[in-house]
Amino acid sequence: MKFLRSAFALLIFFFIYQSATAQPFTIKGVVIDTLNANHLQYATVTLIRASDSILETFTRSKQDGKFSLQTPKADKYIIMITFPSFADYVDVVTVNKDKPTVDMGTIPMISKSHLLSEFVLKQQIGAIKIKGDTTEYVADSFAVREGATVEELLKKLPGIQVNKNGEVTAQGEKVQKILVDGEEFFTDDPAVVTKSLQAKAIDKVQVFDKKSDQAEFTGIDDGSREKTINLQLKDKMKKGYFGKVNVGGGTDGYFENQAMLNAFKGKRKLSVFGIVANTGKIGLGWEDRDKFGSGSNVEMTDDGVYNISGDDDDMAESWNGTYTGQGLPSAWTGGLHYSNKWLEDKLHLSGNYRYAKQNIETVNNNLSQTALPGAKLYQDERKNSYSFGERHRADLLYEWKIDSSSQLKLTANASYSETKSGNTINQTSFFVADTSIDITDTLNNGYSRSNNDATKKSQNASLLYQKKFAKKGRTISLNIDEGYRNQDATGFLFVHSNYFDPKTHTVDSVGEIDQLKRYNSTSFQLSGKLSYTEPLSKIMFLELNYSPALSNNTSKRLSFDKDITETRYDVLDDTTSSNYDYNYLINTGGANLRFVLKKMNFSFGGSVSNTYFSQEDNLTSRKNYSRSRSYNNFFPHASFIYRVPGKQSSFRFNYNGNTHQPTMDQIQPLVQNSDPNNLVVGNENLKQEFRNSFNLSYNSYKILSGTYTYISAGGYFVNDAISQSQTTSNDGRSVYQYINVNGNYNSWAYGGYGKTFQKLNLRVGAGLSASLSHITNYINGIKNESSNNRYELSIPINYDKEKVCDISYRPVLIYNQNTATINTNATNYWSLEHNFDGSVELPLKFQIGTEVQWYIRQQVAQFDQNNDAFLWNAYVSKKFFKNNNLELRAYVNDILNQNIGFQRFGHSNIITEQNYNTIKRYGMLSLIWNFTKAPGGTPNTGSGIIIND
């Protein structure tokens, strides 16, 4: 008996010791009655192991609704919260060494009586959460057809829109990146993800403004934002493979073929895709969102780091691989993605390779109106052009979590591209007096042709080290960035122009250009940033930072005329040539204070910077020209976030001050003569711009009513804005020179509201947006202030009855307002778009679907052609096999053959209308196979509310 007592005491001591020395994991939150906004005391909170459904632990909420659960094991758990007369709440949480504490925030509970009296309960209840700055949608709560893509899923989510080009807008802002499980997936082309991944593979869709790595690490907002969607995959899809194959051939030589294979196993992801199509539905998106570009546009970002944007030269970037609907395209693209994690996620490796090629042939008719004192100048241009390009790009991400307090991150990418482009243009200019709309005699006409061959090489790398100290909130981080870009281009320009005497209406003079163009530019940047954060109290934190930056940029643009024998291009034209160096050295120091409270957090601070620029013209005729400049700048910053307690809503405000430096083309003494009737001249005396930028936003989701609301407004005011001075002669020739002005601003606002009527299977919403711009320039020495405003109202309506039909209608009313003080006649016009699409399930696994886009555009005196269009597409499909994973589809594009390429837009004192060739009517027969092989795994409970009888 004595032995048993001793053994029992030893056993008790062992458990006490284990409890004292173990590092438990914590799950906490606050339980609230969403109807009355009351905290629920004594709610039962149960934690169950997801792997075997065994009870781990349980507790009850306190008087203020708070609860805290502790478990010694890192694992995936199911948490269930119950309270008498309330629907049960169920969610899935995961704890590990990198995330020892999971704060679930406010957890809504709904009374059974209220829930059942107002709703026919569906899975959509609890389908949306707002967690801090992230809006999260539970994918399975939004019904989509069998075999649907992620793009179709996104169209179902409140606050998200996808246009006909595959561009995604979330909460009124264009989505810049789409991640898969938090990782870049085939780099810079969101359309590859949305059009190729299956909707059924997605567990949750998260929408948020992605912050910089530094802001995410320290928690101190630096103002950097990028609208991002993260697609969180279901666990069962990570244990096998899935993919899609689409083979389609059509009339008039059209084809559309694509394939994607995803082989996932735990944390290892391997994906490959390929696309060959000429239907224009697959965008390539060559835009490089790198920290460094080329040229000399030096821009101070919100955290005091300078960025460089590209030159304005149209030879270097004659085409960036993007298809905007203009012309007839053919595209070939493919890619490979690999990522994995090892050693309990301490090591993470991710890489992408992408190849893309595209050809486009375009026929444009452009008519532009330029407001002048007492008259308007019209230019009628007929243009045939071609573009060809191919690019290779690879990127790498390596992360090493050295220990629980420090980590190292390396990112790198490189790309190589070749582009060929050319065009032929026939152009005519004429005046129209304000008092009459009769066209006067021709001022000038001409013909031009040009072609350019360009290559571009770029490479960027970033190394980030971050360290947390024992004192909570004390951190240090070091970031080093390097970027290099080189561009070469060769081209020919030929122009023949006739200028008419206004009295005799005969040719008064003839102008001709016949030149060889050579272009080369290099850009190298090296910068670093050292940041230190220190907690001053439990709610107040201080960040100190220092950033040095060095940049060397060269641009050589040479124009050669023919020699006296007319056989060789070897006579340098000094006026249209340059050989320029533009370098800078920057030292920046800054400080930020952040306050973290229960309902809100806010930060403010700024940076002080000294910038030294040097400019040198190496052209022989201007060899003695050199100039250096130095600036001292202050960059203020403030942000504020407020979260409404007990509700799914939040409010945010940001303010930043930053500078924009002149680009190399704007500041060097160079005449750009690609269009001799519109010459552009640089100005070596330009100053830097200073912008005061602000943005405020609010979003909210109410679970019971299914109501979603978002509002955002922002803008910037510019001091010493870089604008233009225009001088137009009586023969219609204009010269534009860059100048500094005051009074420019740009502002915008947008909002959306949506409500779900569960019993009617109906979702109705409204969206309103406005953009206002004010531009100051000078025309023939007279100050001109122009306003270019756009207002848009949309009313999306969606009726979705699962396994029966899905119908959407979205009318959009747009009003454009363009005024200029130089001329009393305003150009205002409206347009109305009717967007309708729907699909109906039929017996025997048949489905029919249609899409209508009806454009009604106001005719105005300046542009009196009828540009209305009724675009009607339709398909019929048949599914095969038990799981409906094989689909045969017959599709007709533009049944009425009314698709006309059309754009109308205004800027400053210029209004332009474009007509161009585009893809019209064709038929397509496609075979689509969606395949999945995933072994059974833990049931995907998602999160939501369950009613128990």
Tab-separated table of C-alpha atoms in Angstrom, residues 462-698:
chain	number	residue	atom	x	y	z
A	462	SER	CA	15.936	40.911	-52.271
A	463	LEU	CA	17.354	39.590	-48.987
A	464	LEU	CA	15.441	40.142	-45.740
A	465	TYR	CA	16.581	39.222	-42.213
A	466	GLN	CA	14.216	39.656	-39.264
A	467	LYS	CA	14.827	39.105	-35.551
A	468	LYS	CA	12.490	39.226	-32.551
A	469	PHE	CA	13.898	39.709	-29.046
A	470	ALA	CA	12.678	38.353	-25.726
A	471	LYS	CA	10.828	41.583	-24.966
A	472	LYS	CA	7.551	41.501	-26.882
A	473	GLY	CA	7.503	44.080	-29.654
A	474	ARG	CA	11.270	44.588	-29.826
A	475	THR	CA	12.503	43.613	-33.299
A	476	ILE	CA	15.224	44.385	-35.792
A	477	SER	CA	15.250	43.750	-39.526
A	478	LEU	CA	17.617	44.323	-42.423
A	479	ASN	CA	16.534	44.410	-46.044
A	480	ILE	CA	18.855	44.594	-49.086
A	481	ASP	CA	17.471	45.068	-52.611
A	482	GLU	CA	19.278	44.874	-55.925
A	483	GLY	CA	17.947	45.393	-59.434
A	484	TYR	CA	19.367	45.481	-62.948
A	485	ARG	CA	17.730	46.019	-66.310
A	486	ASN	CA	19.107	46.375	-69.819
A	487	GLN	CA	17.197	47.202	-72.992
A	488	ASP	CA	18.313	47.357	-76.616
A	489	ALA	CA	16.223	48.395	-79.592
A	490	THR	CA	16.711	49.140	-83.277
A	491	GLY	CA	14.116	50.666	-85.547
A	492	PHE	CA	13.390	52.692	-88.669
A	493	LEU	CA	11.120	55.730	-89.013
A	494	PHE	CA	9.882	57.163	-92.304
A	495	VAL	CA	7.451	60.089	-92.463
A	496	HIS	CA	6.184	62.147	-95.408
A	497	SER	CA	3.984	65.177	-94.590
A	498	ASN	CA	2.216	67.810	-96.722
A	499	TYR	CA	1.390	71.230	-95.229
A	500	PHE	CA	-1.247	73.393	-96.932
A	501	ASP	CA	-1.493	77.147	-97.324
A	502	PRO	CA	-4.703	78.267	-95.491
A	503	LYS	CA	-5.475	80.819	-98.211
A	504	THR	CA	-4.740	78.962	-101.433
A	505	HIS	CA	-5.397	75.462	-100.002
A	506	THR	CA	-2.414	74.181	-101.951
A	507	VAL	CA	0.678	72.412	-100.676
A	508	ASP	CA	2.892	75.060	-99.099
A	509	SER	CA	5.690	72.830	-97.818
A	510	VAL	CA	6.720	69.204	-97.563
A	511	GLY	CA	8.394	67.530	-94.613
A	512	GLU	CA	10.190	64.193	-94.652
A	513	ILE	CA	11.966	62.056	-92.059
A	514	ASP	CA	13.979	58.966	-92.918
A	515	GLN	CA	15.963	57.784	-89.900
A	516	LEU	CA	17.562	54.789	-88.261
A	517	LYS	CA	16.889	54.670	-84.506
A	518	ARG	CA	19.153	52.945	-81.987
A	519	TYR	CA	18.297	52.714	-78.314
A	520	ASN	CA	20.132	51.316	-75.306
A	521	SER	CA	19.471	51.803	-71.621
A	522	THR	CA	20.820	50.242	-68.444
A	523	SER	CA	19.666	50.672	-64.894
A	524	PHE	CA	21.260	49.395	-61.697
A	525	GLN	CA	19.937	49.985	-58.194
A	526	LEU	CA	21.202	48.920	-54.787
A	527	SER	CA	19.418	49.873	-51.597
A	528	GLY	CA	19.029	48.774	-48.027
A	529	LYS	CA	16.835	49.403	-45.029
A	530	LEU	CA	17.557	48.856	-41.338
A	531	SER	CA	14.532	48.952	-39.011
A	532	TYR	CA	14.256	48.694	-35.259
A	533	THR	CA	11.055	48.554	-33.196
A	534	GLU	CA	10.787	49.119	-29.469
A	535	PRO	CA	7.710	48.751	-27.218
A	536	LEU	CA	7.252	51.908	-25.157
A	537	SER	CA	4.277	50.453	-23.296
A	538	LYS	CA	1.680	47.733	-23.726
A	539	ILE	CA	-0.121	49.828	-26.330
A	540	MET	CA	2.605	52.028	-27.827
A	541	PHE	CA	5.441	50.981	-30.161
A	542	LEU	CA	8.225	52.951	-31.818
A	543	GLU	CA	9.920	52.151	-35.136
A	544	LEU	CA	13.213	53.717	-36.251
A	545	ASN	CA	14.590	53.134	-39.753
A	546	TYR	CA	17.480	54.141	-41.964
A	547	SER	CA	17.638	53.607	-45.750
A	548	PRO	CA	20.564	54.267	-48.114
A	549	ALA	CA	20.006	53.903	-51.871
A	550	LEU	CA	22.265	54.133	-54.909
A	551	SER	CA	21.156	54.171	-58.548
A	552	ASN	CA	23.032	54.440	-61.841
A	553	ASN	CA	21.043	54.924	-65.056
A	554	THR	CA	22.132	55.507	-68.628
A	555	SER	CA	20.070	56.102	-71.749
A	556	LYS	CA	21.460	56.302	-75.266
A	557	ARG	CA	18.961	57.197	-78.000
A	558	LEU	CA	20.530	57.929	-81.344
A	559	SER	CA	18.845	58.992	-84.609
A	560	PHE	CA	20.765	58.681	-87.916
A	561	ASP	CA	19.889	60.346	-91.235
A	562	LYS	CA	21.074	59.026	-94.580
A	563	ASP	CA	24.408	60.222	-95.915
A	564	ILE	CA	24.845	62.262	-99.061
A	565	THR	CA	24.860	59.104	-101.184
A	566	GLU	CA	21.439	58.065	-99.752
A	567	THR	CA	22.794	54.569	-99.122
A	568	ARG	CA	23.766	54.487	-95.458
A	569	TYR	CA	22.316	55.814	-92.209
A	570	ASP	CA	25.413	57.338	-90.590
A	571	VAL	CA	24.667	61.060	-90.117
A	572	LEU	CA	23.805	61.689	-86.460
A	573	ASP	CA	20.859	64.058	-85.851
A	574	ASP	CA	21.746	65.912	-82.627
A	575	THR	CA	18.243	67.320	-82.107
A	576	THR	CA	16.548	63.922	-81.854
A	577	SER	CA	19.476	62.114	-80.182
A	578	SER	CA	20.751	61.831	-76.637
A	579	ASN	CA	23.382	60.056	-74.569
A	580	TYR	CA	22.451	60.718	-70.990
A	581	ASP	CA	23.484	59.655	-67.468
A	582	TYR	CA	21.130	60.104	-64.549
A	583	ASN	CA	22.446	58.970	-61.127
A	584	TYR	CA	21.437	59.507	-57.540
A	585	LEU	CA	22.438	58.827	-53.952
A	586	ILE	CA	19.847	58.908	-51.168
A	587	ASN	CA	20.047	58.761	-47.380
A	588	THR	CA	16.766	58.491	-45.499
A	589	GLY	CA	15.928	58.254	-41.818
A	590	GLY	CA	12.488	57.898	-40.319
A	591	ALA	CA	10.412	57.149	-37.252
A	592	ASN	CA	6.867	55.873	-36.683
A	593	LEU	CA	4.719	55.532	-33.576
A	594	ARG	CA	2.017	52.885	-33.394
A	595	PHE	CA	-0.758	52.600	-30.804
A	596	VAL	CA	-2.594	49.285	-30.408
A	597	LEU	CA	-5.898	49.417	-28.524
A	598	LYS	CA	-8.762	46.975	-28.125
A	599	LYS	CA	-11.004	48.504	-30.784
A	600	MET	CA	-8.501	50.416	-32.856
A	601	ASN	CA	-4.901	50.975	-33.746
A	602	PHE	CA	-3.255	53.941	-35.378
A	603	SER	CA	0.222	55.061	-36.340
A	604	PHE	CA	1.908	58.242	-37.486
A	605	GLY	CA	5.399	59.351	-38.334
A	606	GLY	CA	7.535	60.258	-41.273
A	607	SER	CA	10.911	60.206	-42.965
A	608	VAL	CA	13.543	62.842	-43.670
A	609	SER	CA	15.615	62.334	-46.796
A	610	ASN	CA	18.543	63.939	-48.573
A	611	THR	CA	18.726	63.142	-52.275
A	612	TYR	CA	21.627	64.015	-54.540
A	613	PHE	CA	21.044	63.805	-58.296
A	614	SER	CA	23.587	64.191	-61.068
A	615	GLN	CA	22.817	64.627	-64.777
A	616	GLU	CA	25.341	64.532	-67.589
A	617	ASP	CA	24.841	64.801	-71.341
A	618	ASN	CA	27.511	62.771	-73.149
A	619	LEU	CA	26.470	63.712	-76.677
A	620	THR	CA	29.406	65.340	-78.476
A	621	SER	CA	27.544	68.537	-79.352
A	622	ARG	CA	26.483	69.001	-75.705
A	623	LYS	CA	29.503	67.444	-74.004
A	624	ASN	CA	30.015	70.361	-71.647
A	625	TYR	CA	26.541	70.078	-70.134
A	626	SER	CA	26.289	68.600	-66.668
A	627	ARG	CA	24.115	69.385	-63.690
A	628	SER	CA	23.711	68.272	-60.106
A	629	ARG	CA	20.797	68.840	-57.748
A	630	SER	CA	20.119	68.157	-54.107
A	631	TYR	CA	16.793	67.891	-52.304
A	632	ASN	CA	15.811	67.646	-48.662
A	633	ASN	CA	12.397	66.012	-48.319
A	634	PHE	CA	9.981	65.212	-45.514
A	635	PHE	CA	7.514	62.369	-45.998
A	636	PRO	CA	4.671	62.277	-43.438
A	637	HIS	CA	2.574	59.184	-42.833
A	638	ALA	CA	-0.505	58.361	-40.742
A	639	SER	CA	-2.943	55.461	-40.568
A	640	PHE	CA	-5.981	54.618	-38.462
A	641	ILE	CA	-7.984	51.396	-38.137
A	642	TYR	CA	-11.180	50.954	-36.121
A	643	ARG	CA	-13.064	47.686	-35.755
A	644	VAL	CA	-16.668	47.781	-34.558
A	645	PRO	CA	-16.912	45.388	-31.583
A	646	GLY	CA	-19.411	42.584	-31.951
A	647	LYS	CA	-19.924	43.282	-35.649
A	648	GLN	CA	-18.259	42.191	-38.869
A	649	SER	CA	-17.126	45.677	-39.860
A	650	SER	CA	-14.079	47.907	-39.856
A	651	PHE	CA	-12.954	51.415	-40.844
A	652	ARG	CA	-9.520	52.458	-42.180
A	653	PHE	CA	-7.808	55.766	-43.008
A	654	ASN	CA	-4.362	56.397	-44.521
A	655	TYR	CA	-2.397	59.522	-45.390
A	656	ASN	CA	1.019	59.716	-47.057
A	657	GLY	CA	3.264	62.351	-48.536
A	658	ASN	CA	5.703	61.385	-51.284
A	659	THR	CA	7.626	62.735	-54.250
A	660	HIS	CA	7.743	61.866	-57.929
A	661	GLN	CA	10.871	62.781	-59.843
A	662	PRO	CA	10.954	63.592	-63.590
A	663	THR	CA	11.664	60.664	-65.866
A	664	MET	CA	14.786	60.683	-67.972
A	665	ASP	CA	12.809	61.460	-71.139
A	666	GLN	CA	11.048	64.351	-69.414
A	667	ILE	CA	14.211	65.992	-68.123
A	668	GLN	CA	16.805	65.483	-70.861
A	669	PRO	CA	16.975	67.980	-73.772
A	670	LEU	CA	15.595	65.613	-76.385
A	671	VAL	CA	13.048	66.030	-79.195
A	672	GLN	CA	10.946	62.902	-79.757
A	673	ASN	CA	9.879	62.931	-83.407
A	674	SER	CA	8.037	59.648	-83.898
A	675	ASP	CA	5.044	61.855	-84.831
A	676	PRO	CA	6.369	65.033	-86.533
A	677	ASN	CA	3.003	66.762	-86.114
A	678	ASN	CA	3.200	66.220	-82.339
A	679	LEU	CA	6.792	66.755	-81.180
A	680	VAL	CA	7.649	66.182	-77.498
A	681	VAL	CA	10.547	68.119	-75.942
A	682	GLY	CA	12.289	67.499	-72.609
A	683	ASN	CA	12.983	70.194	-69.993
A	684	GLU	CA	16.201	70.116	-67.966
A	685	ASN	CA	14.771	72.615	-65.420
A	686	LEU	CA	11.927	70.407	-64.181
A	687	LYS	CA	11.344	70.158	-60.425
A	688	GLN	CA	10.164	67.149	-58.480
A	689	GLU	CA	6.470	66.678	-57.723
A	690	PHE	CA	5.147	66.372	-54.172
A	691	ARG	CA	1.931	64.437	-53.633
A	692	ASN	CA	-0.352	64.431	-50.604
A	693	SER	CA	-2.299	61.162	-50.820
A	694	PHE	CA	-5.148	59.903	-48.668
A	695	ASN	CA	-7.541	56.977	-48.613
A	696	LEU	CA	-10.387	55.948	-46.310
A	697	SER	CA	-12.516	52.824	-46.454
A	698	TYR	CA	-15.277	50.984	-44.603
